[in-house]
Short mmCIF file of C-alpha atoms and ligand atoms in Angstrom, two decimals:
data_model
loop_
_atom_site.label_atom_id
_atom_site.label_comp_id
_atom_site.label_asym_id
_atom_site.label_seq_id
_atom_site.Cartn_x
_atom_site.Cartn_y
_atom_site.Cartn_z
CA GLU N 1 0.34 0.08 -0.04
CA GLU N 2 2.78 2.53 1.06
CA GLU N 3 4.42 1.47 -2.22
CA VAL N 4 1.57 2.26 -4.24
CA HIS N 5 1.13 5.69 -2.47
CA GLN N 6 4.43 6.96 -3.42
CA ARG N 7 4.55 5.82 -6.67
CA VAL N 8 1.05 7.55 -7.19
CA HIS N 9 2.11 10.70 -5.49
CA GLN N 10 5.32 10.77 -7.71
CA GLN N 11 3.41 10.21 -11.03
CA CYS N 12 1.11 13.06 -9.70
CA ARG N 13 3.93 15.43 -8.94
CA ASP N 14 5.40 14.84 -12.16
CA LEU N 15 2.21 15.59 -14.16
CA VAL N 16 1.77 18.61 -11.85
CA SER N 17 5.33 19.82 -12.55
CA SER N 18 4.37 19.62 -16.49
CA LEU N 19 1.74 22.04 -16.16
CA PRO N 20 2.00 25.73 -16.41
CA VAL N 21 1.99 27.87 -13.47
CA VAL N 22 -0.51 31.11 -13.82
CA GLU N 23 -0.91 33.98 -11.38
CA GLY N 24 -4.56 33.71 -9.96
CA CYS N 25 -6.57 35.02 -7.23
CA SER N 26 -4.83 32.87 -4.87
CA TYR N 27 -2.12 31.94 -2.76
CA PRO N 28 0.22 30.37 -3.61
CA ASP N 29 -0.04 30.32 -7.88
CA LEU N 30 -2.60 27.84 -9.66
CA CYS N 31 -2.02 25.31 -12.63
CA PHE N 32 -4.74 24.26 -14.37
CA HIS N 33 -5.87 20.73 -15.35
CA ASP N 34 -8.94 18.90 -16.36
CA GLY N 35 -11.24 21.66 -16.40
CA PHE N 36 -10.15 23.63 -12.89
CA PHE N 37 -7.62 25.78 -11.08
CA GLN N 38 -5.96 24.33 -7.84
CA PRO N 39 -2.78 25.80 -5.98
CA VAL N 40 0.35 23.55 -7.35
CA PRO N 41 0.33 21.76 -4.56
CA ALA N 42 -3.42 20.94 -3.90
CA MET N 43 -3.31 19.94 -7.39
CA VAL N 44 -1.29 16.84 -6.60
CA ALA N 45 -3.36 16.14 -3.60
CA ALA N 46 -6.36 16.46 -5.74
CA MET N 47 -5.20 13.98 -7.99
CA MET N 48 -4.07 11.62 -5.17
CA VAL N 49 -7.74 11.60 -4.24
CA GLN N 50 -8.88 11.12 -7.11
CA LYS N 51 -7.01 7.89 -7.76
CA LEU N 52 -6.93 6.59 -4.41
CA PHE N 53 -9.95 7.61 -1.95
CA GLU N 54 -12.68 4.80 -1.48
CA ALA N 55 -15.37 6.17 -0.42
CA ARG N 56 -18.20 3.88 1.53
CA PRO N 57 -21.87 4.62 1.24
CA THR N 58 -21.54 5.83 4.90
CA ASP N 59 -19.32 8.89 3.84
CA ILE N 60 -20.48 12.61 4.42
CA ILE N 61 -18.54 14.86 1.96
CA LEU N 62 -18.75 18.68 2.27
CA ALA N 63 -17.93 20.29 -1.02
CA THR N 64 -17.22 23.73 -1.19
CA LEU N 65 -15.36 26.53 -2.54
CA PRO N 66 -13.13 27.73 -0.56
CA LYS N 67 -14.20 30.72 1.85
CA SER N 68 -18.07 30.09 1.47
CA GLY N 69 -18.29 29.16 5.09
CA THR N 70 -16.56 25.46 4.97
CA THR N 71 -15.48 26.44 8.87
CA TRP N 72 -19.09 27.17 9.76
CA LEU N 73 -20.64 24.09 8.16
CA LYS N 74 -17.95 21.63 9.35
CA ALA N 75 -18.69 22.69 12.81
CA LEU N 76 -22.73 22.34 12.13
CA LEU N 77 -22.34 18.99 10.68
CA PHE N 78 -19.93 17.77 13.14
CA ALA N 79 -22.01 19.15 15.97
CA THR N 80 -25.17 17.34 14.53
CA VAL N 81 -23.96 14.10 13.41
CA ASN N 82 -22.23 13.86 17.12
CA ARG N 83 -24.65 15.13 19.12
CA ASN N 84 -25.28 12.06 21.10
CA SER N 85 -21.91 11.02 21.59
CA SER N 86 -20.22 11.12 24.97
CA PRO N 87 -18.17 14.22 25.01
CA SER N 88 -14.60 13.29 24.71
CA SER N 89 -11.34 15.58 24.16
CA THR N 90 -10.79 14.70 20.59
CA ARG N 91 -14.32 15.11 19.60
CA ASN N 92 -15.35 18.42 21.05
CA LEU N 93 -15.63 21.75 19.17
CA ALA N 94 -14.64 23.40 22.34
CA THR N 95 -11.21 22.56 21.66
CA LEU N 96 -10.88 21.80 18.29
CA ASN N 97 -10.95 24.03 15.06
CA PRO N 98 -13.78 22.38 13.23
CA HIS N 99 -11.15 21.79 10.58
CA GLN N 100 -9.52 19.23 12.83
CA CYS N 101 -13.07 17.64 13.38
CA VAL N 102 -13.87 17.50 9.17
CA PRO N 103 -10.48 17.31 7.73
CA TYR N 104 -9.97 17.93 4.20
CA LEU N 105 -9.52 14.92 2.16
CA ARG N 106 -6.39 17.03 0.41
CA GLU N 107 -4.92 17.12 3.46
CA LEU N 108 -5.08 13.39 4.05
CA TYR N 109 -3.32 12.86 0.96
CA GLU N 110 -1.20 15.60 0.27
CA ASP N 111 1.98 13.66 1.96
CA GLY N 112 3.52 10.99 -0.17
CA ALA N 113 5.49 9.51 2.42
CA ARG N 114 2.07 8.95 4.66
CA VAL N 115 -0.63 6.71 3.86
CA PRO N 116 -3.29 8.23 5.31
CA GLU N 117 -5.21 5.75 7.85
CA MET N 118 -8.82 5.96 6.24
CA ASP N 119 -9.81 2.12 7.36
CA SER N 120 -9.83 3.23 10.63
CA MET N 121 -11.87 6.13 10.91
CA PRO N 122 -15.34 5.16 12.34
CA SER N 123 -18.50 5.96 10.12
CA PRO N 124 -19.69 7.95 9.19
CA ARG N 125 -16.32 9.56 8.51
CA LEU N 126 -17.14 13.64 7.88
CA LEU N 127 -14.57 14.58 5.05
CA ALA N 128 -14.31 17.79 3.31
CA THR N 129 -13.33 18.98 -0.34
CA HIS N 130 -13.05 21.65 -2.82
CA ILE N 131 -12.26 19.45 -5.42
CA PRO N 132 -15.10 20.35 -8.46
CA PHE N 133 -17.91 17.40 -9.04
CA HIS N 134 -16.64 16.32 -12.29
CA PHE N 135 -13.30 15.33 -10.40
CA LEU N 136 -14.18 13.81 -7.45
CA PRO N 137 -13.01 10.19 -7.14
CA ASN N 138 -15.43 7.66 -9.00
CA SER N 139 -16.19 5.69 -5.83
CA ILE N 140 -17.73 8.59 -4.08
CA VAL N 141 -20.21 8.92 -7.15
CA GLU N 142 -20.67 5.07 -7.65
CA SER N 143 -20.74 4.42 -3.42
CA GLY N 144 -24.01 6.58 -3.50
CA CYS N 145 -22.75 8.37 -0.33
CA ARG N 146 -23.75 11.87 0.40
CA VAL N 147 -22.47 15.17 -0.44
CA VAL N 148 -23.09 18.70 1.22
CA TYR N 149 -22.56 21.50 -1.28
CA LEU N 150 -22.44 25.02 0.51
CA CYS N 151 -21.99 27.97 -1.90
CA ARG N 152 -22.01 31.70 -1.39
CA ASN N 153 -22.78 34.58 -3.25
CA PRO N 154 -19.33 34.87 -5.55
CA LYS N 155 -19.11 38.53 -4.78
CA ASP N 156 -18.56 37.75 -1.51
CA ASN N 157 -16.74 34.83 -2.04
CA PHE N 158 -14.10 36.65 -3.86
CA VAL N 159 -13.70 39.44 -1.26
CA SER N 160 -13.36 36.74 1.48
CA MET N 161 -10.65 35.17 -0.50
CA TRP N 162 -8.96 38.46 -1.27
CA HIS N 163 -8.43 39.26 2.29
CA PHE N 164 -7.24 35.84 3.06
CA ILE N 165 -4.60 35.59 0.58
CA ASN N 166 -3.01 38.91 1.45
CA LYS N 167 -2.90 37.38 5.02
CA PHE N 168 -0.42 35.06 3.62
CA ARG N 169 1.43 37.43 1.26
CA LYS N 170 1.98 40.25 4.03
CA LYS N 171 3.21 36.95 6.36
CA ASP N 172 5.58 36.18 3.40
CA GLY N 173 6.94 39.84 3.10
CA ARG N 174 5.01 40.46 -0.25
CA GLU N 175 3.11 43.18 -1.15
CA ALA N 176 -0.70 42.96 -0.69
CA LEU N 177 -2.35 41.91 -3.92
CA PRO N 178 -4.43 44.94 -5.42
CA LEU N 179 -8.08 43.94 -5.21
CA GLU N 180 -8.55 45.14 -9.29
CA VAL N 181 -5.62 42.47 -9.88
CA SER N 182 -7.21 40.09 -7.63
CA PHE N 183 -10.98 40.56 -9.19
CA ASP N 184 -9.80 40.19 -12.92
CA ARG N 185 -8.27 36.93 -11.99
CA PHE N 186 -11.17 35.86 -10.11
CA CYS N 187 -13.63 36.82 -13.07
CA GLN N 188 -11.56 35.13 -15.56
CA GLY N 189 -11.79 31.88 -13.77
CA ARG N 190 -8.37 32.11 -12.42
CA SER N 191 -8.99 31.23 -8.60
CA HIS N 192 -8.60 28.44 -6.23
CA SER N 193 -10.64 25.39 -7.54
CA GLY N 194 -12.18 27.73 -10.01
CA PRO N 195 -13.97 28.60 -12.34
CA PHE N 196 -16.30 29.63 -9.26
CA TRP N 197 -18.85 29.23 -12.27
CA ASP N 198 -18.28 25.71 -13.17
CA HIS N 199 -17.83 24.76 -9.58
CA MET N 200 -20.99 25.70 -8.65
CA LEU N 201 -22.71 24.42 -11.55
CA GLY N 202 -20.91 20.92 -11.57
CA TYR N 203 -22.67 20.19 -7.86
CA TRP N 204 -25.74 22.30 -8.91
CA LYS N 205 -26.47 19.75 -11.99
CA ALA N 206 -25.41 16.84 -9.71
CA SER N 207 -27.76 17.99 -6.93
CA LEU N 208 -30.54 17.76 -9.22
CA GLN N 209 -29.61 13.92 -10.55
CA VAL N 210 -31.29 11.27 -9.35
CA GLY N 211 -28.98 7.86 -8.83
CA GLY N 212 -25.30 8.19 -7.79
CA CYS N 213 -24.53 9.90 -5.25
CA SER N 214 -26.90 12.52 -3.32
CA VAL N 215 -25.92 15.83 -3.31
CA LEU N 216 -27.83 18.87 -1.15
CA PHE N 217 -27.21 21.96 -2.28
CA MET N 218 -26.98 24.52 0.36
CA ARG N 219 -26.26 28.54 0.20
CA TYR N 220 -24.52 30.89 3.19
CA GLU N 221 -27.23 33.44 2.74
CA GLU N 222 -29.73 31.08 3.49
CA LEU N 223 -28.10 29.39 6.38
CA MET N 224 -27.44 33.16 7.76
CA LYS N 225 -30.93 33.63 6.90
CA ASP N 226 -32.52 30.85 8.71
CA PRO N 227 -30.13 28.73 10.30
CA VAL N 228 -32.47 26.28 12.24
CA VAL N 229 -34.55 25.31 9.38
CA GLU N 230 -31.05 25.01 6.94
CA LEU N 231 -29.79 22.85 10.07
CA ARG N 232 -32.93 20.72 9.97
CA ARG N 233 -32.82 20.01 6.65
CA LEU N 234 -28.68 19.25 6.97
CA ALA N 235 -29.55 16.87 9.47
CA GLU N 236 -32.56 14.89 7.74
CA PHE N 237 -29.78 14.58 4.84
CA VAL N 238 -26.79 13.01 6.70
CA GLY N 239 -29.56 10.42 8.11
CA CYS N 240 -29.49 12.26 11.44
CA PRO N 241 -33.20 14.25 11.88
CA PHE N 242 -33.71 15.77 14.83
CA THR N 243 -36.64 14.19 16.92
CA GLN N 244 -39.84 16.02 17.96
CA GLU N 245 -38.29 16.13 21.31
CA GLU N 246 -35.16 17.37 20.34
CA GLN N 247 -36.58 20.13 18.36
CA ALA N 248 -39.22 21.15 21.46
CA ASN N 249 -35.92 20.88 23.61
CA GLY N 250 -34.33 23.62 21.51
CA VAL N 251 -31.15 21.22 20.64
CA LEU N 252 -31.39 22.77 16.95
CA GLU N 253 -30.81 26.36 18.35
CA ASP N 254 -28.27 24.78 20.92
CA ILE N 255 -26.18 24.05 17.94
CA VAL N 256 -26.57 26.96 15.71
CA GLU N 257 -25.51 28.70 18.90
CA THR N 258 -22.87 26.74 19.53
CA CYS N 259 -21.67 27.17 15.92
CA GLY N 260 -22.05 30.72 15.57
CA PHE N 261 -19.07 33.74 14.43
CA GLU N 262 -19.16 34.77 17.62
CA ARG N 263 -19.32 31.60 19.61
CA LEU N 264 -16.72 29.75 17.77
CA SER N 265 -14.47 32.89 16.89
CA ASN N 266 -14.04 33.41 20.66
CA LEU N 267 -12.47 30.03 21.46
CA GLU N 268 -9.04 29.93 22.13
CA VAL N 269 -8.43 27.17 19.97
CA ASN N 270 -9.76 29.61 17.20
CA LYS N 271 -8.27 33.02 18.79
CA VAL N 272 -4.85 31.71 18.96
CA GLY N 273 -4.29 28.26 17.47
CA LYS N 274 -2.79 27.78 14.21
CA ARG N 275 -3.14 24.84 11.34
CA THR N 276 -1.04 24.24 8.16
CA LEU N 277 -1.59 24.17 5.14
CA PHE N 278 -0.08 22.71 1.88
CA ARG N 279 2.44 21.08 4.55
CA THR N 280 4.40 24.52 4.25
CA MET N 281 2.22 27.49 5.02
CA THR N 282 1.12 28.56 8.92
CA VAL N 283 -2.35 29.94 9.13
CA ASP N 284 -3.47 31.24 12.23
CA ASN N 285 -6.89 30.11 12.81
CA ASN N 286 -8.69 33.21 13.23
CA SER N 287 -7.88 33.75 9.39
CA TYR N 288 -11.08 31.72 9.14
CA PHE N 289 -13.05 33.91 11.22
CA ARG N 290 -13.01 37.61 9.71
CA ARG N 291 -16.58 39.04 9.65
CA GLY N 292 -19.05 36.37 8.82
CA VAL N 293 -22.05 38.80 6.95
CA VAL N 294 -23.90 38.62 4.25
CA GLY N 295 -22.77 41.53 1.50
CA ASP N 296 -19.70 42.62 2.59
CA TRP N 297 -18.82 43.21 -1.25
CA MET N 298 -20.47 46.26 -1.19
CA ASN N 299 -17.76 47.73 1.03
CA HIS N 300 -15.06 46.68 -1.13
CA LEU N 301 -16.67 46.39 -5.19
CA THR N 302 -16.83 49.24 -7.15
CA PRO N 303 -20.80 49.43 -8.85
CA ASP N 304 -18.79 48.42 -12.13
CA MET N 305 -17.00 45.40 -10.80
CA ALA N 306 -20.66 44.12 -9.18
CA GLN N 307 -21.89 44.57 -13.04
CA ARG N 308 -18.97 42.67 -14.40
CA ILE N 309 -19.62 39.64 -11.92
CA ASP N 310 -23.32 39.96 -12.09
CA LYS N 311 -23.06 39.56 -15.93
CA ILE N 312 -20.57 36.51 -16.16
CA ILE N 313 -23.06 35.17 -13.21
CA GLU N 314 -25.96 35.72 -15.49
CA SER N 315 -24.78 34.14 -18.63
CA LYS N 316 -23.23 31.21 -17.06
CA PHE N 317 -26.12 30.13 -15.28
CA GLU N 318 -28.39 30.49 -17.92
CA GLY N 319 -30.70 28.06 -18.66
CA SER N 320 -29.65 25.86 -15.31
CA GLY N 321 -31.63 27.05 -13.29
CA LEU N 322 -29.33 28.08 -10.85
CA ALA N 323 -30.54 31.20 -9.35
CA PRO N 324 -27.80 33.57 -9.06
P1 A3P J 1 -15.58 36.60 5.55
O1 A3P J 1 -14.18 36.57 5.22
O2 A3P J 1 -16.57 36.98 4.39
O3 A3P J 1 -15.97 36.96 7.04
P2 A3P J 1 -14.55 29.21 4.79
O4 A3P J 1 -14.63 28.38 5.78
O5 A3P J 1 -14.83 28.56 3.64
O6 A3P J 1 -12.70 29.33 4.64
O7 A3P J 1 -14.74 30.73 4.80
C1 A3P J 1 -14.59 31.75 5.30
C2 A3P J 1 -15.83 32.78 5.70
O8 A3P J 1 -16.78 32.09 6.50
C3 A3P J 1 -15.26 33.93 6.02
O9 A3P J 1 -15.92 35.04 5.79
C4 A3P J 1 -15.72 33.56 7.51
O10 A3P J 1 -15.82 35.14 8.24
C5 A3P J 1 -17.22 33.12 7.62
N1 A3P J 1 -17.35 32.28 8.80
C6 A3P J 1 -16.49 31.75 9.69
N2 A3P J 1 -17.26 31.07 10.58
C7 A3P J 1 -18.74 31.59 10.79
C8 A3P J 1 -19.38 30.96 11.04
N3 A3P J 1 -19.68 30.31 12.40
N4 A3P J 1 -20.85 31.97 10.72
C9 A3P J 1 -20.92 32.52 9.48
N5 A3P J 1 -19.90 33.00 8.78
C10 A3P J 1 -18.81 32.28 8.99
#
């Protein structure tokens, strides 16, 4: 197994190193393969996942574009699925960052020298990914497991990403990437796991299909507007519906509160903790909590910029039934 893992990793690395590197609305730079962009180190891992990950029918996969509210959804899902397990230090949202509770597939497969321990993970395995639908491993689609997709208004998504990227650049002693430059690249589709429209459309279409894996399509804005209703929908979809008694006892409201921006961002682990990204970069956990509001793009984008992105969305989504 170790040998296969190492060999496939080497093949993926060789392939990725032959791809041209492009500047994007991202950090580090991107490469393009099979219709989507990824930061170079993430592309190797995405290929590894595609080739080696074997889904179980009970797996629950969270799929998002970065900066769509992944951290929030991870917390909600983890709290929902584990609400009746006895609290232990390793399974506790109060001491762990949501990214430790629901790991990214990428992070499990990115180290060529270490075979991830997937078999020993108890079911249901909660896993996350930014990989576009068409590039998911066949076993995810064929196993019939559940995929929860969370998207966000692309204008807010962009603004959130722009702030995030510049934190890294600053740490590396580089100048901030101007908003206009970033925006132009984003609109050309050159962003992490982009083009954003293909990512959203891929999961949207999959959510309409019958057969294969089932996809629940969620939106950050709806989660914000009506978290209890959305959480109920999420719990039903992943096979952990709330009982009448739980609903009457305010269990949903408790989970919403526990996973709310205020509560999560003020936990010690999220205020001062750090995690590693792409095996080489350090991220402060507090970078995953900036403002957490809908419509922050209005404080950053000019009317012309907003119009440009709206036009892209309109033309790309046309006829798909996906509302902008
Ligand atoms: P902003 O930068 O607009 O504030 P991701 O988790 O996919 O990286 O997305 C990060 C975005 O989700 C950030 O958006 C962050 O503030 C927001 N976020 C994080 N936790 C949240 C929560 N509990 N509720 C609402 N938004 C949250």
